[in-house]
CSV table of C-alpha atoms and ligand atoms in Angstrom, one decimal:
chain,number,residue,atom,x,y,z
N,1,MET,CA,51.2,-93.2,-9.4
N,2,ASN,CA,49.0,-90.1,-10.0
N,3,ARG,CA,45.9,-91.7,-11.5
N,4,GLY,CA,44.2,-88.5,-11.6
N,5,TRP,CA,46.8,-86.6,-13.8
N,6,ARG,CA,45.5,-85.2,-16.6
N,7,ALA,CA,49.1,-84.9,-19.3
N,8,LEU,CA,49.6,-82.5,-22.0
N,9,VAL,CA,52.5,-83.5,-24.4
N,10,ILE,CA,53.5,-80.6,-26.5
N,11,GLY,CA,55.7,-81.2,-29.6
N,12,CYS,CA,54.6,-84.6,-31.1
N,13,GLY,CA,57.9,-84.8,-33.1
N,14,TRP,CA,60.4,-87.7,-33.2
N,15,ILE,CA,61.4,-88.3,-29.2
N,16,SER,CA,58.0,-88.2,-28.5
N,17,ARG,CA,56.6,-90.7,-30.8
N,18,GLN,CA,59.6,-92.9,-30.0
N,19,VAL,CA,59.8,-92.6,-26.0
N,20,HIS,CA,57.3,-90.0,-24.4
N,21,LEU,CA,53.9,-91.0,-26.3
N,22,PRO,CA,54.0,-94.8,-26.0
N,23,TYR,CA,54.8,-94.3,-22.3
N,24,LEU,CA,52.4,-92.1,-21.5
N,25,ALA,CA,49.9,-93.8,-23.4
N,26,GLY,CA,50.9,-97.2,-21.5
N,27,LEU,CA,50.5,-95.1,-18.3
N,28,ARG,CA,46.7,-93.9,-19.1
N,29,ALA,CA,46.2,-97.4,-20.2
N,30,THR,CA,46.8,-99.1,-16.9
N,31,GLY,CA,45.2,-96.2,-15.1
N,32,GLY,CA,48.4,-94.0,-14.4
N,33,LEU,CA,46.7,-91.2,-15.6
N,34,ARG,CA,43.4,-90.2,-15.9
N,35,SER,CA,44.0,-88.4,-19.7
N,36,LEU,CA,46.6,-87.4,-22.2
N,37,TYR,CA,46.3,-84.9,-24.6
N,38,VAL,CA,48.6,-83.8,-27.4
N,39,ALA,CA,49.8,-80.2,-28.9
N,40,ASP,CA,52.1,-79.4,-31.5
N,41,THR,CA,52.4,-75.8,-33.4
N,42,ALA,CA,52.0,-78.4,-36.7
N,43,PRO,CA,48.4,-79.3,-36.0
N,44,GLU,CA,49.0,-82.8,-38.7
N,45,ARG,CA,51.8,-83.7,-36.4
N,46,ALA,CA,49.1,-83.4,-33.4
N,47,ALA,CA,46.6,-85.1,-35.1
N,48,ARG,CA,48.9,-88.1,-36.1
N,49,ALA,CA,50.3,-88.0,-32.4
N,50,ALA,CA,46.3,-88.2,-31.2
N,51,ARG,CA,45.6,-91.0,-33.6
N,52,ASP,CA,48.5,-93.3,-32.9
N,53,PHE,CA,48.7,-93.2,-29.1
N,54,ASP,CA,44.8,-92.7,-28.3
N,55,ALA,CA,45.1,-89.0,-27.0
N,56,GLU,CA,43.3,-86.0,-27.4
N,57,MET,CA,44.2,-83.4,-29.7
N,58,TYR,CA,44.6,-80.1,-27.9
N,59,THR,CA,44.9,-76.6,-29.8
N,60,GLY,CA,44.1,-74.0,-27.0
N,61,PRO,CA,46.4,-72.1,-25.2
N,62,LEU,CA,48.1,-74.4,-22.5
N,63,GLU,CA,47.2,-71.8,-19.7
N,64,GLY,CA,43.7,-73.4,-20.8
N,65,ALA,CA,44.3,-77.0,-20.7
N,66,GLY,CA,43.6,-77.6,-16.8
N,67,ALA,CA,46.7,-80.0,-17.3
N,68,ASP,CA,48.3,-81.2,-14.2
N,69,LEU,CA,51.5,-82.5,-15.9
N,70,VAL,CA,52.7,-80.5,-19.1
N,71,LEU,CA,56.0,-82.8,-21.1
N,72,VAL,CA,57.7,-80.1,-23.3
N,73,ALA,CA,59.8,-81.8,-26.0
N,74,THR,CA,59.8,-79.0,-28.3
N,75,PRO,CA,62.8,-78.1,-30.3
N,76,PRO,CA,65.2,-76.2,-27.3
N,77,ALA,CA,64.2,-72.6,-28.3
N,78,ASP,CA,61.2,-72.7,-26.4
N,79,HIS,CA,61.8,-75.1,-23.7
N,80,ALA,CA,62.0,-72.3,-20.9
N,81,THR,CA,58.8,-70.3,-21.9
N,82,LEU,CA,56.7,-73.1,-22.0
N,83,THR,CA,57.7,-74.7,-18.7
N,84,LEU,CA,57.5,-71.2,-17.4
N,85,ARG,CA,54.0,-71.2,-18.5
N,86,ALA,CA,53.2,-74.3,-17.8
N,87,LEU,CA,54.8,-73.7,-13.8
N,88,ALA,CA,52.7,-70.7,-13.9
N,89,ALA,CA,49.7,-72.4,-15.0
N,90,GLY,CA,49.9,-74.9,-12.1
N,91,ALA,CA,51.5,-77.9,-13.7
N,92,ARG,CA,54.0,-79.9,-13.0
N,93,VAL,CA,56.7,-80.2,-15.7
N,94,ILE,CA,58.8,-82.7,-17.6
N,95,VAL,CA,60.9,-81.0,-20.1
N,96,GLU,CA,63.6,-82.4,-22.5
N,97,LYS,CA,67.2,-81.6,-22.2
N,98,PRO,CA,68.5,-78.8,-22.8
N,99,LEU,CA,66.9,-77.1,-19.9
N,100,ALA,CA,67.4,-73.9,-21.8
N,101,LEU,CA,69.5,-72.4,-23.7
N,102,THR,CA,71.0,-69.4,-21.7
N,103,VAL,CA,71.7,-69.4,-17.9
N,104,GLU,CA,69.1,-66.7,-17.4
N,105,ASP,CA,66.4,-68.5,-18.9
N,106,ALA,CA,67.7,-71.8,-16.5
N,107,ALA,CA,67.5,-69.2,-13.8
N,108,SER,CA,64.1,-68.1,-14.4
N,109,VAL,CA,62.9,-71.8,-14.9
N,110,LEU,CA,64.7,-72.4,-11.3
N,111,ALA,CA,63.0,-69.4,-9.7
N,112,ALA,CA,59.8,-70.4,-11.1
N,113,ALA,CA,59.9,-73.9,-9.9
N,114,HIS,CA,60.7,-72.2,-6.1
N,115,ARG,CA,58.1,-70.0,-6.5
N,116,HIS,CA,55.0,-72.2,-7.7
N,117,GLY,CA,56.2,-75.6,-6.2
N,118,GLY,CA,55.0,-77.5,-9.1
N,119,GLY,CA,58.5,-79.2,-9.7
N,120,VAL,CA,60.3,-79.5,-12.8
N,121,TYR,CA,62.2,-82.5,-14.1
N,122,PRO,CA,64.7,-82.1,-17.0
N,123,LEU,CA,65.5,-84.8,-19.1
N,124,TYR,CA,69.1,-85.5,-19.1
N,125,THR,CA,68.7,-89.3,-20.2
N,126,MET,CA,72.4,-90.3,-19.5
N,127,ARG,CA,71.9,-89.9,-16.1
N,128,HIS,CA,69.7,-92.5,-15.8
N,129,ARG,CA,72.5,-95.2,-18.0
N,130,PRO,CA,72.9,-98.3,-15.4
N,131,GLU,CA,76.5,-97.4,-15.4
N,132,ALA,CA,75.9,-94.0,-13.8
N,133,ALA,CA,74.7,-95.2,-10.7
N,134,LEU,CA,77.8,-97.4,-10.4
N,135,ILE,CA,80.4,-94.8,-11.2
N,136,ARG,CA,78.6,-92.4,-9.0
N,137,GLN,CA,79.3,-95.0,-6.0
N,138,VAL,CA,83.3,-95.8,-7.6
N,139,LEU,CA,83.5,-91.7,-7.5
N,140,ALA,CA,82.9,-91.6,-4.1
N,141,GLN,CA,84.4,-94.7,-2.6
N,142,ARG,CA,87.5,-95.5,-4.5
N,143,MET,CA,89.1,-92.2,-6.8
N,144,GLY,CA,89.8,-89.6,-4.1
N,145,PRO,CA,88.9,-86.3,-5.1
N,146,ALA,CA,88.3,-86.2,-9.1
N,147,TYR,CA,90.2,-83.0,-11.1
N,148,GLU,CA,89.8,-84.2,-14.5
N,149,ILE,CA,87.2,-85.2,-17.1
N,150,ARG,CA,87.6,-85.8,-20.6
N,151,ALA,CA,84.4,-86.9,-22.3
N,152,SER,CA,83.3,-87.1,-25.9
N,153,TRP,CA,80.6,-88.6,-28.0
N,154,LEU,CA,81.6,-89.0,-31.9
N,155,ARG,CA,78.9,-90.2,-34.4
N,156,HIS,CA,80.2,-91.3,-37.7
N,157,ASP,CA,77.1,-90.3,-39.7
N,158,GLY,CA,74.6,-89.1,-36.7
N,159,VAL,CA,73.3,-85.6,-37.7
N,160,PRO,CA,70.0,-85.3,-36.6
N,161,ALA,CA,67.1,-85.6,-39.1
N,162,THR,CA,64.7,-83.4,-36.9
N,163,GLN,CA,64.5,-79.7,-36.2
N,164,GLY,CA,64.9,-80.3,-32.4
N,165,GLY,CA,68.0,-81.8,-32.9
N,166,THR,CA,69.8,-80.0,-35.6
N,167,GLU,CA,68.3,-76.3,-34.7
N,168,PRO,CA,70.6,-75.8,-31.3
N,169,GLY,CA,74.0,-77.1,-32.9
N,170,VAL,CA,75.9,-80.2,-31.8
N,171,LEU,CA,77.2,-78.4,-28.6
N,172,TRP,CA,73.4,-78.3,-27.2
N,173,ASP,CA,72.2,-81.5,-28.8
N,174,LEU,CA,75.3,-84.1,-27.8
N,175,GLY,CA,77.2,-81.8,-25.8
N,176,SER,CA,74.3,-80.9,-23.3
N,177,HIS,CA,74.3,-84.6,-22.1
N,178,LEU,CA,78.0,-84.9,-21.9
N,179,VAL,CA,78.6,-81.5,-20.1
N,180,ASP,CA,75.5,-82.1,-17.4
N,181,LEU,CA,77.2,-85.7,-17.1
N,182,ALA,CA,80.8,-84.3,-16.0
N,183,LEU,CA,79.0,-81.9,-13.2
N,184,TRP,CA,76.4,-84.8,-12.1
N,185,LEU,CA,78.7,-88.0,-11.8
N,186,PRO,CA,81.3,-86.3,-9.6
N,187,ASP,CA,79.2,-83.3,-8.2
N,188,TRP,CA,80.9,-80.7,-9.6
N,189,CYS,CA,78.1,-78.3,-9.3
N,190,GLY,CA,78.5,-75.2,-7.6
N,191,ALA,CA,81.9,-74.5,-9.6
N,192,THR,CA,82.9,-71.1,-11.4
N,193,GLY,CA,85.4,-70.7,-13.7
N,194,THR,CA,86.3,-70.2,-17.7
N,195,ALA,CA,85.2,-72.2,-20.8
N,196,ARG,CA,86.6,-72.0,-24.3
N,197,ALA,CA,85.2,-73.6,-27.5
N,198,GLU,CA,85.5,-74.4,-31.2
N,199,HIS,CA,84.2,-75.8,-34.0
N,200,GLN,CA,86.1,-78.6,-35.2
N,201,HIS,CA,84.5,-79.8,-38.6
N,202,SER,CA,82.3,-78.1,-41.0
N,203,ALA,CA,79.2,-79.8,-42.9
N,204,ALA,CA,81.4,-80.5,-46.0
N,205,ALA,CA,84.1,-82.9,-44.1
N,206,ALA,CA,80.8,-85.6,-44.5
N,207,ILE,CA,81.0,-87.9,-46.5
N,208,GLY,CA,77.5,-89.3,-48.2
N,209,ASP,CA,74.2,-89.0,-46.7
N,210,PRO,CA,75.4,-88.0,-43.0
N,211,ARG,CA,71.8,-88.0,-41.3
N,212,ALA,CA,71.3,-90.1,-38.5
N,213,GLY,CA,69.8,-93.6,-39.8
N,214,TRP,CA,67.6,-93.8,-37.2
N,215,GLN,CA,65.5,-90.8,-38.0
N,216,ARG,CA,65.9,-91.2,-41.9
N,217,GLN,CA,62.3,-91.8,-42.1
N,218,GLU,CA,61.3,-88.4,-40.9
N,219,PRO,CA,58.2,-87.2,-42.2
N,220,ALA,CA,58.2,-85.2,-45.3
N,221,ASP,CA,56.8,-82.3,-43.5
N,222,GLN,CA,59.5,-82.0,-41.4
N,223,VAL,CA,61.8,-78.8,-42.5
N,224,VAL,CA,65.3,-79.2,-41.2
N,225,SER,CA,67.9,-76.6,-42.1
N,226,ALA,CA,71.4,-78.4,-43.1
N,227,PRO,CA,73.8,-77.3,-40.1
N,228,LYS,CA,77.2,-75.9,-41.0
N,229,TRP,CA,79.0,-77.5,-38.3
N,230,HIS,CA,79.0,-80.7,-37.3
N,231,GLY,CA,81.8,-81.1,-34.7
N,232,VAL,CA,82.5,-79.2,-31.6
N,233,ARG,CA,85.3,-79.2,-29.2
N,234,ALA,CA,85.7,-77.2,-25.3
N,235,GLU,CA,87.5,-77.1,-22.5
N,236,ALA,CA,86.7,-75.6,-19.1
N,237,THR,CA,88.6,-74.6,-15.7
N,238,LEU,CA,86.7,-75.4,-12.8
N,239,ASP,CA,88.2,-73.2,-9.6
N,240,PRO,CA,89.7,-74.6,-7.9
N,241,GLY,CA,92.1,-76.5,-10.5
N,242,ARG,CA,89.6,-78.9,-12.3
N,243,ARG,CA,89.4,-79.4,-15.7
N,244,LEU,CA,86.7,-80.8,-18.0
N,245,HIS,CA,87.5,-81.5,-21.9
N,246,VAL,CA,84.4,-82.0,-24.3
N,247,GLU,CA,84.3,-83.2,-27.8
N,248,ALA,CA,81.2,-83.7,-29.5
N,249,SER,CA,80.2,-84.7,-33.2
N,250,TRP,CA,77.6,-85.7,-34.9
N,251,ALA,CA,79.8,-86.6,-38.5
N,252,ALA,CA,83.6,-87.2,-37.2
N,253,PRO,CA,85.7,-87.8,-40.1
N,254,GLY,CA,87.8,-90.8,-40.3
N,255,ILE,CA,86.1,-93.0,-37.4
N,256,ARG,CA,83.5,-95.7,-38.3
N,257,ARG,CA,81.7,-96.6,-35.7
N,258,ASP,CA,80.0,-94.2,-33.2
N,259,ARG,CA,81.9,-94.0,-29.7
N,260,SER,CA,81.4,-92.3,-26.5
N,261,ARG,CA,84.0,-92.0,-23.7
N,262,ILE,CA,84.3,-90.8,-20.4
N,263,ASP,CA,87.8,-90.7,-18.2
N,264,ILE,CA,87.6,-89.0,-14.9
N,265,VAL,CA,90.7,-88.6,-13.3
N,266,GLY,CA,90.8,-88.9,-9.7
N,267,GLU,CA,93.5,-88.5,-7.0
N,268,GLN,CA,94.1,-92.5,-6.5
N,269,ALA,CA,92.3,-93.5,-9.9
N,270,THR,CA,91.1,-93.1,-13.4
N,271,LEU,CA,87.7,-94.4,-13.9
N,272,THR,CA,87.1,-95.1,-17.8
N,273,TRP,CA,83.7,-95.7,-19.4
N,274,ARG,CA,84.0,-96.6,-23.0
N,275,THR,CA,80.2,-97.0,-24.8
N,276,VAL,CA,77.8,-95.6,-27.2
N,277,LEU,CA,75.1,-93.3,-25.7
N,278,GLY,CA,71.9,-92.6,-27.5
N,279,TRP,CA,70.4,-94.4,-30.4
N,280,SER,CA,73.1,-95.2,-32.4
N,281,PRO,CA,72.7,-99.0,-33.9
N,282,ASP,CA,76.5,-99.5,-32.8
N,283,ARG,CA,75.5,-100.3,-29.2
N,284,ARG,CA,73.8,-103.5,-30.2
N,285,THR,CA,77.4,-105.1,-31.3
N,286,VAL,CA,80.2,-102.8,-29.4
N,287,CYS,CA,82.4,-105.2,-27.7
N,288,GLY,CA,83.4,-104.5,-23.9
N,289,PRO,CA,84.6,-104.2,-21.4
N,290,THR,CA,82.6,-100.9,-20.8
N,291,LEU,CA,83.9,-99.2,-17.2
N,292,TRP,CA,87.1,-100.0,-15.6
N,293,ILE,CA,89.2,-98.7,-13.0
N,294,THR,CA,93.0,-98.3,-13.2
N,295,ASP,CA,94.9,-97.6,-10.1
N,296,ALA,CA,98.0,-95.5,-9.5
N,297,ASP,CA,99.9,-98.3,-10.6
N,298,GLY,CA,98.3,-99.0,-13.6
N,299,ARG,CA,96.6,-102.0,-12.5
N,300,LYS,CA,93.4,-102.1,-14.3
N,301,GLN,CA,90.1,-103.7,-12.7
N,302,VAL,CA,87.0,-104.5,-15.2
N,303,LEU,CA,84.1,-103.0,-13.2
N,304,LEU,CA,81.2,-104.0,-16.1
N,305,HIS,CA,82.1,-105.8,-19.4
N,306,ASP,CA,78.7,-105.1,-21.1
N,307,GLN,CA,76.5,-102.7,-22.1
N,308,PRO,CA,72.6,-102.0,-22.4
N,309,ARG,CA,72.0,-102.7,-26.0
N,310,ASP,CA,68.7,-101.3,-26.0
N,311,PRO,CA,68.5,-97.2,-25.2
N,312,HIS,CA,64.8,-97.8,-24.1
N,313,VAL,CA,66.3,-99.0,-20.9
N,314,GLU,CA,67.3,-95.7,-19.9
N,315,TYR,CA,64.7,-93.6,-21.8
N,316,THR,CA,62.0,-95.3,-19.8
N,317,ALA,CA,64.1,-95.1,-16.6
N,318,GLN,CA,63.9,-91.0,-17.2
N,319,LEU,CA,60.5,-91.3,-17.0
N,320,ASP,CA,60.1,-93.4,-14.3
N,321,ALA,CA,62.3,-91.1,-12.2
N,322,ALA,CA,60.6,-88.1,-13.5
N,323,PHE,CA,57.1,-89.3,-12.5
N,324,ALA,CA,58.6,-90.7,-8.7
N,325,ALA,CA,60.2,-87.2,-8.1
N,326,LEU,CA,57.2,-85.2,-9.2
N,327,THR,CA,55.2,-87.2,-7.3
N,328,SER,CA,56.8,-86.9,-4.0
N,329,GLY,CA,58.0,-83.7,-4.5
N,330,ASP,CA,61.9,-84.1,-4.9
N,331,ALA,CA,62.7,-82.9,-8.3
N,332,ALA,CA,64.9,-80.3,-7.1
N,333,GLY,CA,68.6,-81.8,-6.8
N,334,SER,CA,67.9,-82.9,-10.7
N,335,LEU,CA,67.1,-79.3,-11.8
N,336,GLU,CA,69.9,-77.5,-9.8
N,337,THR,CA,72.4,-80.1,-11.8
N,338,ALA,CA,70.2,-79.1,-15.2
N,339,TYR,CA,70.9,-75.3,-14.2
N,340,ALA,CA,74.5,-75.7,-13.4
N,341,SER,CA,75.1,-77.6,-17.1
N,342,THR,CA,73.4,-75.1,-18.6
N,343,ALA,CA,75.3,-72.5,-17.3
N,344,LEU,CA,78.5,-73.9,-18.1
N,345,LEU,CA,77.2,-74.8,-21.9
N,346,HIS,CA,76.1,-71.3,-22.2
N,347,ALA,CA,79.7,-69.9,-21.8
N,348,MET,CA,80.8,-72.5,-24.0
N,349,ARG,CA,78.3,-71.4,-26.6
N,350,THR,CA,79.5,-67.5,-25.8
N,351,SER,CA,83.1,-68.7,-26.5
N,352,LEU,CA,82.1,-70.0,-30.1
N,353,ASP,CA,80.9,-67.1,-31.1
N,354,THR,CA,83.4,-64.7,-29.9
N,355,ALA,CA,86.7,-67.0,-30.0
N,356,ALA,CA,87.3,-66.1,-26.7
N,357,PRO,CA,87.2,-67.6,-23.3
N,358,ALA,CA,83.9,-67.0,-21.0
N,359,PRO,CA,83.1,-67.0,-17.6
N,360,PHE,CA,80.6,-68.9,-15.9
N,361,ASP,CA,79.3,-69.4,-12.3
N,362,THR,CA,77.0,-72.5,-11.8
N,363,ARG,CA,76.1,-71.5,-8.3
N,364,ASN,CA,72.4,-70.7,-8.2
V,1,LIG,N1,67.2,-87.0,-24.1
V,1,LIG,C1,67.5,-87.2,-25.6
V,1,LIG,O1,68.6,-88.0,-25.6
V,1,LIG,C2,66.7,-87.0,-26.6
V,1,LIG,C3,66.9,-87.7,-27.8
V,1,LIG,C4,66.3,-86.7,-28.9
V,1,LIG,C5,65.7,-85.7,-28.7
V,1,LIG,N2,65.7,-85.0,-27.5
V,1,LIG,C6,65.2,-83.6,-27.3
V,1,LIG,O2,63.6,-83.4,-27.6
V,1,LIG,C7,63.7,-82.1,-28.3
V,1,LIG,C8,62.8,-82.4,-29.4
V,1,LIG,O3,63.2,-83.1,-30.5
V,1,LIG,P1,63.0,-84.3,-31.5
V,1,LIG,O4,64.1,-84.7,-32.4
V,1,LIG,O5,62.0,-84.9,-31.4
V,1,LIG,O6,62.3,-82.7,-32.4
V,1,LIG,P2,61.4,-82.8,-33.5
V,1,LIG,O7,61.3,-81.4,-34.5
V,1,LIG,O8,60.8,-83.9,-34.5
V,1,LIG,O9,59.8,-82.3,-32.9
V,1,LIG,C9,59.7,-81.3,-32.5
V,1,LIG,C10,58.2,-80.8,-32.4
V,1,LIG,O10,57.8,-80.0,-31.8
V,1,LIG,C11,57.2,-79.1,-32.6
V,1,LIG,N3,56.8,-77.7,-32.1
V,1,LIG,C12,58.0,-76.6,-32.3
V,1,LIG,N4,57.7,-75.4,-31.8
V,1,LIG,C13,56.7,-75.8,-30.8
V,1,LIG,C14,55.8,-75.2,-30.1
V,1,LIG,N5,56.2,-74.0,-29.7
V,1,LIG,N6,54.8,-75.9,-29.4
V,1,LIG,C15,54.1,-76.8,-29.8
V,1,LIG,N7,55.1,-77.8,-30.6
V,1,LIG,C16,56.2,-77.1,-31.2
V,1,LIG,C17,57.2,-79.7,-34.1
V,1,LIG,O11,56.3,-79.2,-35.0
V,1,LIG,C18,57.7,-80.9,-34.1
V,1,LIG,O12,56.8,-81.8,-34.0
V,1,LIG,C19,64.9,-81.5,-28.6
V,1,LIG,O13,65.1,-80.6,-27.5
V,1,LIG,C20,65.8,-82.7,-28.4
V,1,LIG,O14,67.1,-82.0,-28.0
V,1,LIG,C21,66.1,-85.6,-26.5
């Protein structure tokens, strides 16, 4: 661990308070960091974070902070700009998902990471679920080439109550995790193709208070505009002949419990992961099995019965992995997959806006 690092957290909202600040404060307390600074465009949020996590408030430009490590946890629109500025200032960067909101911005980050050599580790948390490592192993050994993935994340009342979650829309909020998993699990990076996407249901479909229960206690200074759409469906054709279907909703009509499911179809078998992703309390009561494989004759073998109940498992694992990668200078693979998923999501987003198919190229 890097006892000498001076860390700066930019953005002291929900995810920082839930995950990043407790983790970094713990590291600093055990000598794993030299110092911890916090910054936020809302000074009262930075002040509260400084007080609650025994950090120092930083109010100047990030270039003047002398930070060895910058953790970006603002809403997505600023992720790329802040990451580029931190790299140029000589820092390593941990950045919340999505890496960027356009393929051009993601490409700039990739190029700057190569140029400055500081390293950028994007937080696509679901890669750090314990099931994901087993899935990658099974895909490599028992499935044959994968040619179709169906990925869905449906919440029944899980509209974010934070600017960072709401502002980019459900495609970037939940969909970015699904698309990233779909490229990372079977290693579908480097694909070109065409994507299309459509909105599924508007805010009018929500019943009662659709805000995520685990965020309803957000402070009154948080200004969140009501999203117009709650659901999205997207699909992509990846050359040669592979297909990806994605469905994501913050408030899906007609379901009573949050659920996520990923089916990966290979030439020899189909792998099914049925789970609850993220912070939903429904993951505490979901019943197994969670992961199974079905061979070409329809024979099913359960690979995992239970899933981790506590989301801190993967949220802590991602930070452990980020520190390990940035310390050893080995963050490039993680960033390249994030670039690829941003390229594909950008095309889906373009299709949402234009109602026409949009091309993508995930090669870098
Ligand atoms: N990995 C995950 O599963 C996961 C879960 C939740 C949130 N997130 C991501 O974390 C990010 C933040 O989400 P959140 O829910 O914490 O949002 P939030 O709105 O609660 O917090 C964002 C904070 O950033 C501050 N801010 C905005 N622009 C800034 C700027 N330019 N400089 C400094 N501070 C700025 C805001 O004042 C706010 O305090 C989002 O990108 C979101 O997608 C990821």
